[in-house]
C-alpha cells in the first residue's frame, strides 16, 4: 500500500459484479481531506486580544447584564404570578434560618450574632449576582465545621482558651468600646473583646480568602474543576463531615465543658474526652436535649411525609427555640442547674472592619478547601434545580456570585457561606419562583437583628446542638442508599466509603484530598485494566458485539476481531499486548522463538544424524499453520494514543506480520488517525490499513484471503 499522506486514506471494499456474495479482489480509498488548522500562536493571541479589548455599547451592555443577572429578570418580574410564592417561601426560610444561624455560629466557633449577619448578607448578595432561581445561599454545616477547626487552631496559637465561659459583657458592646476603654478597666474588658473579636477576625479573613479564590476561578473560567468532585465523592465527604459535626455537638447535649479537638483524628479524640468526662453530665441539659429530640424528629418526619399536602412546612424549630427560651428564662436553668446558655445577642450592626491581612499567610491554604467545597456544592445544587425546572445557569457566574457572597460580607463580620440543600428544598417546596424570596428572607433576618435577637439570651446551647444534629439526618441516611449504589456502581460506592471514612476519621481537609486522589486513581486503574473482548458478527447486520456478553454470535473463518475499550497509552500498553495475545491464543514472540528453536534443533539433528523421526516432528511443528490469518482491532473505544501507544501498535503489527498474520485497524476516530500519521505508523511498502467499520475490515480480509493473500491489498 502506498504511504499515508496528509489525506486520510480510509479503505473500503467494493462489491463485485456477480452479486452480493462475490467480492472484487480490489478495494478503493475514501479520500478525507482534513480541515486546515491555524497553528500560528501569534495570530491566535492577536485575534483573542482584539476580541477581548474591543469595546462597543452592545458588548458593555451584555457584560453588565451578564455580571448582574438581577438586571435581566427583575424588570420582567411577574407580580401576580410569582409574588405570593416568593413571599411565602422567603418568610418560611427566614424563620428556619434564625435558629439555624445561631446554632451554626457555635459550630464555626464565633458568637451567635455573627451567624445572623452572615445569613442576612448572603441571601441579599446572591439575589444580585446569582443565576439560579431556587437555591438558598446561607450557612452550611460542613463549611462551618471546617471554619470552626481553623478558628480553634488560631485561637490556640494566639493564647486564648478555645471554649471560654459565657461572657457577662455583651461581645458586641465590648467590640464597640474597645478603642475608648480607660486605662483602669481597659485590660479586663479588652481581654473579653479580644477573644470574641479575634475569633471573628480569623473567620472573616478565611471567608475573604475563600471568596477571592472563588472569584479568581470564575475569572479564569475554571468551572470545569467541579467535574473532579463527583457526586459520590461529595456525598461521602458530606456524610463524613456530618459525623464530625455530630461529634462536636455531643458535649452540648450533655452539658460537658471539654475543649473542641481539631486536626487529625479529632473525632476519635473528642469521643475519648466525652467518655472521660461522662460523669460530669449536666442532667438539666441532658433532659432538655432528650425532650427536644422527641419533638423535632417526629415533626421533621411528618413535614417530609406530608410535604405534598402541606402548603408550608411546620416551623417546628422556631417553636422549640421559643418554648425552650421561655422555659430556661422563667425556670432560671442557668442559675439553678448551671445550664450553658447562648448569652447576650446584641441588636443592630457593628461598624464595617477589614480582615486581618497579617493572618493571610496562616490561613491561605485552609481557605482553598473551604472555597472548593463552597463552589462545588453551590454549582451542583444550582445545576440540579435548573435542570428540574427547565432553565439554565452559568457555572462561572455562580462562582462569581458565591465569591462575592464571601468577600463583601467579610467586611461586615460574616463568615463563609454556600448553597444549603435542606433550605433549598424547603424554598422550592413552598412556592419559590425567583430570588425575590431571598430578599424576603433577608428582611425577616433583619427584623430579628434589629428587634428580636436579645430575647434569645436564655436559650440553652443544648437546644441549638439538637437543631444542628437533626438537620444532619439527610446526610446520615446515605447508608440506606448503599445497597442501591453498590448495585449501580461498585467503584462509586468504594469512592464514597473511602472519602467518608477519611473525612470522619482523619480530618475534613485531608478527607477531601484523599477522596479526590482516590477517585482519580480509580479512573487510572479502570483504564489500566479495561475490558478487551473478542467480537462476533450479529447475523443479517453489519454489527459486531462481544462474544462474552451475547449469545448466538458468529465468527468469520480465519479472522479474529478484538476490541480494546480504553485509550492506549503508556500505563496500559502492556495490558493491551498481553490481553491481545491471551484472547487470540497466539503470542507472536513465542511462536517466532519456538520456530527458531525448532529450526536450530533440526539443523543440529541433521548434523549429528540422529534419526528421521524427530526431524519430521520438528518440521511438522515449524510448518504447523495458525487458526487465523487476520486480526481486526476495533478502535472505536480508543479515545487517544500517546507515543507509547503508537509504538505498541507498530510492534504488534510487526510481530504478527512476521508469522504471516495481518493486523487491520477499524473505526479509528480522527484524533487517533492523526496520531498514527504523525507517528509514522504508515510507511511505504507496509500493509497497515484503516477501515471505517469492522464489517468493512472483515470483508476486506475475506476478499484478500480468497484472492491469493496480501498481494490483492496493494494499490
XYZ file of C-alpha atoms in Angstrom:
715
model
C 0.000 0.000 0.000
C 1.197 3.488 -0.702
C 2.365 5.619 2.160
C -0.219 7.600 4.115
C -0.318 11.245 3.022
C -1.931 14.314 4.521
C -5.292 12.983 3.359
C -6.675 10.127 5.399
C -6.792 7.069 3.142
C -9.669 5.075 4.576
C -10.104 1.809 2.735
C -13.374 0.164 1.842
C -14.361 -2.962 -0.072
C -16.347 -2.726 -3.306
C -18.752 -5.417 -4.333
C -18.174 -7.495 -7.443
C -20.426 -7.516 -10.456
C -21.674 -11.037 -9.772
C -23.757 -10.170 -6.769
C -23.556 -9.577 -3.055
C -21.748 -12.827 -2.300
C -18.880 -12.161 -4.709
C -16.237 -9.653 -3.693
C -13.761 -7.995 -6.003
C -10.117 -8.534 -5.444
C -9.540 -4.814 -5.188
C -10.633 -2.027 -2.881
C -10.856 1.711 -3.200
C -9.905 4.548 -0.929
C -12.091 7.201 0.603
C -10.072 10.387 0.457
C -10.865 12.533 3.534
C -9.142 15.853 3.324
C -8.560 17.302 6.807
C -9.523 20.836 7.691
C -6.686 23.320 7.684
C -5.763 24.267 11.222
C -4.267 27.624 12.029
C -1.171 26.840 14.004
C 0.129 30.425 14.326
C 0.165 31.204 18.028
C 0.774 34.869 17.303
C -2.311 35.098 15.102
C -4.455 33.399 17.735
C -3.177 35.694 20.501
C -3.775 38.815 18.387
C -7.279 37.663 17.466
C -8.179 36.917 21.069
C -6.705 40.215 22.257
C -8.749 42.188 19.698
C -11.875 40.303 20.728
C -11.230 40.921 24.425
C -10.131 44.540 24.216
C -12.788 45.709 21.788
C -15.415 47.880 23.451
C -18.811 48.564 21.938
C -22.046 49.702 23.595
C -23.632 46.325 22.890
C -20.705 44.473 24.400
C -20.712 46.679 27.508
C -24.452 46.162 27.922
C -24.128 42.401 27.562
C -21.292 42.342 30.084
C -23.208 44.400 32.648
C -26.378 42.325 32.285
C -24.360 39.122 32.428
C -22.437 40.166 35.543
C -25.576 41.436 37.311
C -28.307 38.920 36.358
C -30.831 40.761 38.549
C -30.968 43.475 35.866
C -32.320 40.873 33.443
C -35.027 39.152 35.481
C -36.221 41.827 37.935
C -37.685 44.236 35.296
C -39.578 41.264 33.867
C -40.869 40.133 37.266
C -44.454 38.861 37.126
C -46.035 40.201 40.304
C -49.368 38.390 40.020
C -47.857 35.005 39.223
C -44.716 34.965 41.345
C -45.068 37.339 44.311
C -47.211 35.140 46.567
C -44.944 32.095 46.232
C -41.804 34.176 46.740
C -43.248 35.854 49.844
C -44.299 32.555 51.397
C -41.021 30.762 50.710
C -38.958 33.776 51.802
C -40.729 34.105 55.134
C -40.584 30.378 55.874
C -36.885 30.053 55.009
C -36.156 33.168 57.065
C -37.965 31.709 60.070
C -35.997 28.458 59.718
C -32.719 30.313 59.269
C -32.925 32.199 62.571
C -32.360 29.231 64.917
C -30.029 27.505 62.446
C -27.871 30.635 62.078
C -27.470 30.841 65.834
C -26.732 27.103 66.094
C -24.182 27.025 63.271
C -22.372 30.028 64.765
C -21.350 27.809 67.671
C -20.146 25.233 65.153
C -17.985 27.892 63.477
C -16.532 28.966 66.841
C -17.982 32.503 66.836
C -20.741 34.351 68.695
C -24.406 33.779 67.638
C -24.914 37.304 66.300
C -22.400 36.693 63.515
C -24.463 33.815 62.132
C -27.416 36.170 61.735
C -25.223 38.736 59.997
C -23.951 36.078 57.614
C -27.395 34.804 56.630
C -28.670 38.354 56.081
C -25.875 39.472 53.744
C -25.536 36.172 51.854
C -29.228 35.992 50.911
C -29.206 39.599 49.748
C -25.986 39.494 47.713
C -26.814 36.250 45.922
C -30.018 37.833 44.628
C -27.861 40.339 42.749
C -25.194 38.054 41.288
C -26.743 34.564 41.189
C -28.283 32.865 38.154
C -30.293 30.190 39.993
C -33.889 30.974 40.854
C -34.223 28.443 43.648
C -31.084 27.812 45.698
C -30.768 29.283 49.175
C -27.292 30.633 49.973
C -26.665 30.755 53.703
C -24.732 28.963 56.425
C -23.771 25.373 55.555
C -22.858 22.868 58.274
C -19.793 21.373 56.600
C -18.128 24.714 55.837
C -18.988 25.900 59.361
C -17.232 22.838 60.763
C -14.149 23.499 58.630
C -14.246 27.151 59.682
C -14.537 26.196 63.348
C -11.462 23.979 63.160
C -9.421 26.833 61.681
C -10.740 29.307 64.275
C -9.879 26.954 67.156
C -6.362 26.422 65.857
C -5.711 30.127 65.502
C -7.200 30.855 68.935
C -4.787 28.385 70.495
C -1.903 29.980 68.587
C -2.935 33.374 69.947
C -3.054 32.011 73.502
C -6.829 32.073 74.098
C -8.977 29.337 75.587
C -10.913 27.573 72.837
C -14.150 27.337 74.839
C -14.362 30.208 77.349
C -17.203 30.696 79.758
C -20.218 32.687 78.604
C -19.432 36.369 78.637
C -21.274 38.535 81.103
C -20.467 41.589 78.995
C -22.045 41.622 75.517
C -19.322 40.856 72.974
C -20.835 43.293 70.531
C -20.827 46.079 73.090
C -17.247 45.329 74.065
C -16.272 45.477 70.436
C -17.790 48.919 70.104
C -15.991 50.377 73.124
C -12.707 48.628 72.529
C -10.928 51.757 71.272
C -12.320 54.044 74.031
C -11.605 51.990 77.144
C -9.977 53.766 80.068
C -6.565 52.513 81.221
C -8.015 51.473 84.573
C -10.616 48.948 83.467
C -9.468 48.552 79.880
C -7.407 45.398 80.464
C -10.285 43.194 81.611
C -12.772 44.350 79.008
C -10.172 44.281 76.249
C -9.403 40.627 77.068
C -13.088 39.746 76.727
C -13.355 41.658 73.477
C -10.153 40.299 72.058
C -11.249 36.690 72.440
C -14.508 37.255 70.582
C -13.020 39.736 68.153
C -10.049 37.521 67.334
C -12.342 34.566 66.594
C -14.484 36.514 64.156
C -11.371 38.161 62.680
C -9.985 34.742 61.808
C -13.361 33.697 60.385
C -13.800 36.784 58.190
C -10.221 36.526 56.915
C -10.801 32.923 55.857
C -14.099 33.966 54.276
C -12.389 36.797 52.366
C -9.683 34.474 51.048
C -12.210 31.806 50.049
C -14.214 34.439 48.178
C -11.117 35.697 46.373
C -10.301 32.146 45.283
C -13.837 31.623 44.015
C -13.895 34.894 42.069
C -10.498 34.033 40.585
C -11.892 30.660 39.492
C -14.740 32.448 37.773
C -12.413 34.977 36.135
C -10.116 32.307 34.728
C -13.104 30.195 33.623
C -12.094 27.151 35.651
C -15.578 25.956 36.458
C -14.546 22.622 34.995
C -12.698 21.908 38.274
C -16.028 20.851 39.752
C -16.095 17.789 37.487
C -13.306 16.291 39.594
C -15.699 16.283 42.555
C -18.108 13.523 41.598
C -21.500 13.057 43.237
C -20.297 10.013 45.158
C -17.215 11.896 46.376
C -19.235 14.916 47.545
C -21.825 12.678 49.184
C -19.134 10.739 51.039
C -17.420 13.958 52.113
C -20.646 15.491 53.433
C -21.549 12.290 55.291
C -18.100 12.025 56.872
C -18.147 15.696 57.843
C -21.633 15.192 59.295
C -20.258 12.647 61.751
C -17.623 15.158 62.788
C -20.324 17.817 63.218
C -22.449 15.427 65.272
C -19.471 14.548 67.462
C -18.663 18.204 68.074
C -22.219 18.823 69.307
C -22.452 15.892 71.749
C -20.735 17.860 74.525
C -23.506 20.472 74.325
C -26.164 17.765 74.552
C -24.576 16.510 77.776
C -23.557 19.899 79.122
C -19.871 18.953 79.267
C -17.102 21.541 79.425
C -14.375 19.980 77.269
C -12.167 21.638 74.642
C -13.042 21.098 70.997
C -10.427 18.937 69.320
C -9.032 19.808 65.929
C -6.617 18.358 63.432
C -6.023 14.729 62.543
C -8.158 12.228 64.449
C -10.301 14.912 66.099
C -13.399 12.703 66.036
C -11.710 9.907 67.990
C -10.075 12.342 70.440
C -13.411 14.065 71.057
C -15.180 10.804 71.864
C -12.367 9.814 74.235
C -12.747 13.139 76.059
C -16.531 12.714 76.182
C -16.308 9.282 77.827
C -13.609 10.503 80.234
C -15.940 13.294 81.405
C -19.266 11.485 81.096
C -19.695 11.558 84.901
C -19.870 15.375 84.724
C -23.012 15.339 82.575
C -25.444 18.167 83.298
C -28.758 16.415 83.941
C -30.755 19.541 83.037
C -29.093 19.801 79.617
C -29.488 16.067 79.033
C -33.233 16.138 79.794
C -33.725 19.256 77.651
C -31.878 17.616 74.730
C -33.980 14.471 75.047
C -37.247 16.445 75.042
C -36.151 18.491 72.030
C -35.325 15.297 70.119
C -38.758 13.900 70.990
C -40.392 16.962 69.434
C -38.111 17.743 66.490
C -37.584 14.303 64.934
C -41.287 13.280 64.667
C -42.214 16.769 63.473
C -39.500 16.680 60.783
C -40.684 13.252 59.658
C -44.265 14.498 59.427
C -43.122 17.502 57.397
C -41.378 15.206 54.924
C -44.181 12.653 54.726
C -46.939 15.198 54.146
C -44.963 17.854 52.269
C -47.175 17.381 49.215
C -50.289 18.160 51.274
C -48.861 20.941 53.431
C -48.772 24.401 51.902
C -45.741 25.143 54.071
C -43.655 23.028 56.455
C -44.359 23.452 60.145
C -41.662 25.757 61.612
C -41.096 23.345 64.487
C -37.523 24.548 65.077
C -38.718 28.069 65.825
C -41.442 26.710 68.121
C -38.874 24.637 70.024
C -36.492 27.613 70.311
C -39.222 29.898 71.655
C -40.507 27.292 74.106
C -37.021 26.355 75.306
C -36.049 30.020 75.744
C -39.149 30.727 77.827
C -38.594 27.607 79.935
C -34.941 28.491 80.525
C -35.740 32.109 81.374
C -38.614 31.539 83.805
C -37.154 28.331 85.208
C -33.770 30.037 85.813
C -31.972 26.934 84.474
C -28.583 28.640 84.326
C -28.702 29.924 87.882
C -30.243 26.769 89.365
C -28.624 23.941 87.376
C -25.625 25.599 85.703
C -27.006 25.067 82.225
C -24.989 26.631 79.385
C -26.883 29.384 77.540
C -26.308 31.457 74.409
C -25.751 34.722 76.261
C -26.435 38.244 75.120
C -27.124 38.756 71.415
C -26.973 42.488 70.606
C -29.228 44.279 68.159
C -28.122 46.314 65.174
C -24.946 46.084 63.102
C -21.307 46.528 64.003
C -19.219 49.057 62.044
C -17.502 47.589 58.957
C -13.989 46.269 59.511
C -11.458 44.825 57.097
C -9.965 41.352 57.500
C -6.638 40.988 59.268
C -4.103 40.955 56.442
C -1.365 39.638 58.747
C -3.267 36.355 59.139
C -3.335 35.620 55.404
C -0.121 33.524 55.326
C -1.509 31.257 58.064
C -4.962 30.894 56.512
C -4.302 30.854 52.758
C -4.190 27.056 52.493
C -7.211 26.486 54.767
C -9.307 28.770 52.582
C -8.636 26.652 49.484
C -10.553 23.612 50.747
C -13.426 25.783 52.008
C -13.605 27.623 48.672
C -13.645 24.397 46.643
C -16.362 22.800 48.774
C -18.424 26.004 48.735
C -18.444 26.442 44.968
C -18.823 22.695 44.302
C -21.950 22.478 46.467
C -23.354 25.708 45.011
C -22.753 24.791 41.363
C -24.082 21.245 41.853
C -27.300 22.404 43.501
C -27.908 25.259 41.067
C -27.492 22.951 38.061
C -29.695 20.286 39.642
C -32.626 22.628 40.282
C -32.176 24.438 36.960
C -32.471 21.130 35.127
C -35.514 20.184 37.188
C -37.356 23.433 36.386
C -36.209 23.886 32.796
C -33.869 26.847 32.811
C -30.093 27.270 32.599
C -27.432 28.563 34.972
C -23.876 29.681 34.271
C -21.269 27.874 36.360
C -18.691 30.660 36.147
C -21.238 33.305 37.135
C -22.252 31.107 40.061
C -18.630 31.185 41.198
C -18.676 34.967 40.970
C -21.897 35.009 42.988
C -20.713 32.746 45.792
C -17.356 34.530 45.776
C -18.964 37.922 46.343
C -21.227 36.338 48.985
C -17.997 35.702 50.886
C -15.888 38.774 50.001
C -18.391 41.578 50.632
C -19.867 40.212 53.914
C -16.349 39.576 55.263
C -16.138 43.348 55.843
C -19.332 43.154 57.948
C -18.313 40.438 60.453
C -19.598 37.464 58.430
C -18.071 34.067 57.704
C -18.188 31.608 54.795
C -21.448 30.688 53.074
C -22.587 28.402 50.286
C -25.775 26.873 48.950
C -27.562 24.674 51.510
C -29.528 21.644 50.298
C -32.071 21.416 53.127
C -33.081 25.087 52.945
C -33.106 24.986 49.136
C -35.543 22.063 49.232
C -37.773 23.978 51.657
C -37.553 27.057 49.457
C -38.567 25.134 46.352
C -41.379 23.192 48.018
C -43.001 26.353 49.418
C -43.528 28.013 46.052
C -40.304 29.903 45.310
C -40.278 31.306 41.779
C -37.372 33.815 41.782
C -34.678 35.221 44.058
C -37.154 37.785 45.360
C -37.710 35.122 48.020
C -34.079 35.648 49.056
C -34.782 39.359 49.577
C -37.761 38.459 51.768
C -35.574 36.073 53.778
C -33.075 38.887 54.345
C -35.882 41.163 55.599
C -37.025 38.513 58.095
C -33.486 38.143 59.464
C -33.111 41.939 59.518
C -36.194 42.142 61.744
C -34.605 39.645 64.123
C -31.312 41.566 64.118
C -32.948 44.898 64.893
C -35.598 43.834 67.414
C -35.829 40.190 68.470
C -32.211 38.981 68.899
C -31.767 39.896 72.631
C -34.756 37.716 73.517
C -32.647 34.601 72.837
C -30.342 35.363 75.796
C -31.556 32.411 77.900
C -31.634 29.890 75.051
C -29.682 26.772 76.078
C -26.794 25.673 73.857
C -28.017 22.078 74.015
C -31.162 23.153 72.110
C -29.003 24.616 69.357
C -26.966 21.393 69.286
C -30.152 19.344 68.845
C -31.225 21.567 65.925
C -27.809 21.087 64.290
C -27.882 17.292 64.700
C -31.472 16.904 63.487
C -30.579 18.803 60.311
C -27.880 16.201 59.588
C -30.428 13.431 59.102
C -30.276 13.609 55.302
C -26.515 13.055 55.171
C -26.573 10.326 57.826
C -29.281 8.450 55.926
C -26.942 7.869 52.986
C -26.120 4.466 54.463
C -29.594 3.320 53.433
C -28.701 4.031 49.813
C -25.518 1.940 49.857
C -27.123 -1.308 48.539
C -28.626 0.561 45.586
C -25.351 2.433 44.998
C -23.413 -0.861 45.126
C -25.779 -2.367 42.573
C -25.359 0.607 40.230
C -21.598 1.098 40.565
C -19.220 -0.643 42.925
C -16.451 1.829 42.117
C -18.615 4.813 43.133
C -19.570 3.014 46.337
C -15.928 2.410 47.218
C -15.106 6.073 46.480
C -17.968 7.107 48.767
C -16.776 4.828 51.559
C -13.113 5.859 51.354
C -13.963 9.585 51.278
C -16.449 9.248 54.141
C -14.017 7.285 56.341
C -11.068 9.600 55.630
C -13.162 12.714 56.300
C -14.579 11.392 59.562
C -11.519 9.627 60.989
C -8.670 11.860 59.759
C -9.879 15.402 59.061
C -12.181 17.232 56.677
C -9.413 18.793 54.571
C -7.366 15.602 54.312
C -10.551 13.610 53.696
C -11.397 15.774 50.696
C -7.863 15.396 49.328
C -7.946 11.629 49.885
C -11.290 11.399 48.096
C -10.066 13.353 45.046
C -6.834 11.346 44.796
C -8.601 8.011 45.264
C -11.226 8.941 42.673
C -8.502 9.749 40.137
C -6.679 6.511 40.944
C -9.896 4.600 40.285
C -10.113 6.207 36.847
C -6.486 5.273 36.135
C -6.976 1.694 37.328
C -10.074 1.309 35.178
C -8.125 2.374 32.085
C -5.143 0.287 33.132
C -7.164 -2.936 33.143
C -10.027 -2.264 30.705
C -12.433 -4.668 29.066
C -10.957 -6.186 25.905
C -13.328 -8.802 24.423
C -13.346 -10.711 21.165
C -16.225 -9.749 18.889
C -18.674 -11.810 16.881
C -20.934 -10.983 13.971
C -24.655 -10.342 14.510
C -26.419 -12.234 11.752
C -28.115 -10.233 8.998
C -26.421 -6.997 10.057
C -23.103 -5.193 9.921
C -22.747 -5.147 13.697
C -20.094 -6.840 15.808
C -20.571 -7.352 19.542
C -18.770 -9.036 22.437
C -18.773 -12.828 22.357
C -18.642 -12.930 26.160
C -21.707 -10.706 26.527
C -24.098 -12.071 23.890
C -25.150 -15.464 22.592
C -25.635 -16.693 19.019
C -22.904 -14.531 17.506
C -20.984 -15.826 14.518
C -17.268 -15.691 13.769
C -15.674 -15.480 10.340
C -13.181 -18.243 9.471
C -9.567 -17.175 9.833
C -10.420 -13.749 11.281
C -10.242 -12.572 14.911
C -11.966 -9.312 15.871
C -10.622 -7.657 19.028
C -11.840 -4.521 20.814
C -9.807 -2.540 23.384
C -12.151 -0.369 25.459
C -9.790 2.332 26.706
C -7.225 4.852 25.486
C -3.951 3.197 24.507
C -1.157 4.940 26.388
C 1.919 4.254 28.479
C 0.015 2.936 31.517
C -1.911 0.158 29.766
C 0.307 -0.662 26.784
C 1.496 -3.942 28.343
C -2.089 -4.797 29.251
C -3.076 -4.260 25.596
C -0.433 -6.667 24.314
C -0.944 -9.334 26.967
C -4.742 -9.257 26.584
C -4.495 -9.426 22.782
C -2.127 -12.401 22.991
C -4.365 -14.126 25.529
C -7.590 -13.583 23.580
C -6.143 -14.722 20.265
C -4.249 -17.586 21.889
C -1.115 -16.694 19.915
C 1.873 -14.781 21.210
C 3.890 -13.976 18.077
C 7.104 -13.585 20.047
C 6.749 -17.100 21.451
C 5.823 -18.510 18.040
C 8.917 -16.944 16.433
C 11.098 -18.178 19.279
C 9.646 -21.692 19.013
C 10.213 -21.757 15.252
C 13.804 -20.604 15.654
C 14.401 -23.159 18.364
C 12.877 -25.941 16.283
C 14.902 -24.897 13.213
C 18.142 -24.925 15.215
C 17.287 -28.294 16.670
C 16.523 -29.656 13.219
C 19.870 -28.445 11.877
C 21.673 -29.880 14.865
C 19.976 -33.241 14.387
C 20.863 -33.266 10.692
C 24.484 -32.687 11.534
C 24.513 -35.363 14.207
C 22.352 -37.669 12.068
C 20.158 -38.707 14.943
C 17.081 -40.212 13.376
C 14.463 -39.210 10.901
C 11.573 -39.407 13.345
C 12.495 -36.355 15.446
C 13.353 -34.367 12.323
C 9.930 -34.962 10.859
C 8.324 -33.884 14.137
C 10.335 -30.644 14.113
C 9.431 -29.978 10.508
C 5.773 -30.560 11.319
C 5.975 -28.062 14.173
C 7.680 -25.419 12.079
C 5.147 -25.709 9.303
C 2.066 -26.002 11.564
C -0.432 -23.337 10.349
C -2.245 -20.893 12.654
C -6.021 -20.914 13.040
C -6.367 -17.340 11.760
C -4.680 -15.121 9.221
C -6.062 -11.662 10.129
C -6.676 -9.680 13.316
C -9.102 -6.759 13.128
C -8.663 -4.320 16.031
C -11.819 -2.321 16.716
C -10.556 1.087 17.886
C -13.932 2.748 18.463
C -13.312 2.958 22.232
C -9.717 4.187 21.916
C -10.058 7.909 22.593
C -6.399 8.775 22.105
C -2.901 7.395 21.571
C 0.348 8.608 23.041
C 3.858 7.832 21.820
C 3.965 4.585 23.777
C 0.603 3.540 22.307
C 1.753 4.164 18.733
C 4.962 2.201 19.326
C 2.904 -0.630 20.818
C 0.683 -0.811 17.720
C 3.745 -0.793 15.462
C 5.303 -3.582 17.490
C 2.153 -5.704 17.452
C 1.698 -5.286 13.690
C 5.356 -6.096 13.023
C 5.406 -9.192 15.274
C 2.211 -10.637 13.798
C 3.339 -9.895 10.258
C 6.463 -11.983 10.851
C 4.244 -15.028 11.484
C 2.007 -14.228 8.455
C -0.855 -12.664 10.421
C -2.113 -9.272 9.221
C -3.457 -6.588 11.567
C -6.204 -4.211 10.381
C -7.494 -1.179 12.302
C -11.155 -0.193 12.188
C -13.268 2.715 13.465
C -10.377 4.976 14.459
C -11.512 8.470 15.390
C -9.820 11.500 13.743
C -7.588 12.081 16.754
C -6.262 8.525 16.636
C -5.759 8.673 12.862
C -3.880 11.948 13.214
C -1.660 10.426 15.898
C -0.916 7.440 13.681
C 0.080 9.690 10.797
C 2.320 11.862 12.980
C 3.850 8.735 14.479
C 4.737 7.405 11.005
C 2.634 4.318 11.532
C 2.028 4.091 7.772
C 5.300 3.576 5.963
C 5.979 2.923 2.295
C 5.533 -0.725 1.415
C 3.850 -1.708 4.703
C 0.426 -3.222 4.773
C -1.382 -1.359 7.560
C -4.935 -0.496 6.582
C -7.638 1.662 8.164
C -11.369 0.989 7.805
C -14.459 2.939 8.701
C -16.143 -0.125 10.184
C -15.315 -3.572 11.454
C -17.619 -5.053 8.840
C -15.609 -3.472 6.005
C -12.354 -4.708 7.509
C -13.673 -8.275 7.822
C -14.996 -8.263 4.251
C -11.657 -6.975 3.010
C -9.792 -9.695 4.904
C -12.060 -12.386 3.468
C -11.640 -10.989 -0.048
C -7.848 -10.746 0.060
C -7.508 -14.232 1.520
C -9.712 -15.645 -1.202
C -7.675 -13.980 -3.972
C -4.186 -15.005 -3.158
C -3.293 -13.318 0.099
C -1.820 -9.903 0.630
C -0.954 -9.096 -2.960
C -4.544 -8.160 -3.563
C -4.396 -5.451 -0.922
C -1.675 -3.456 -2.625
C -2.713 -0.471 -4.793
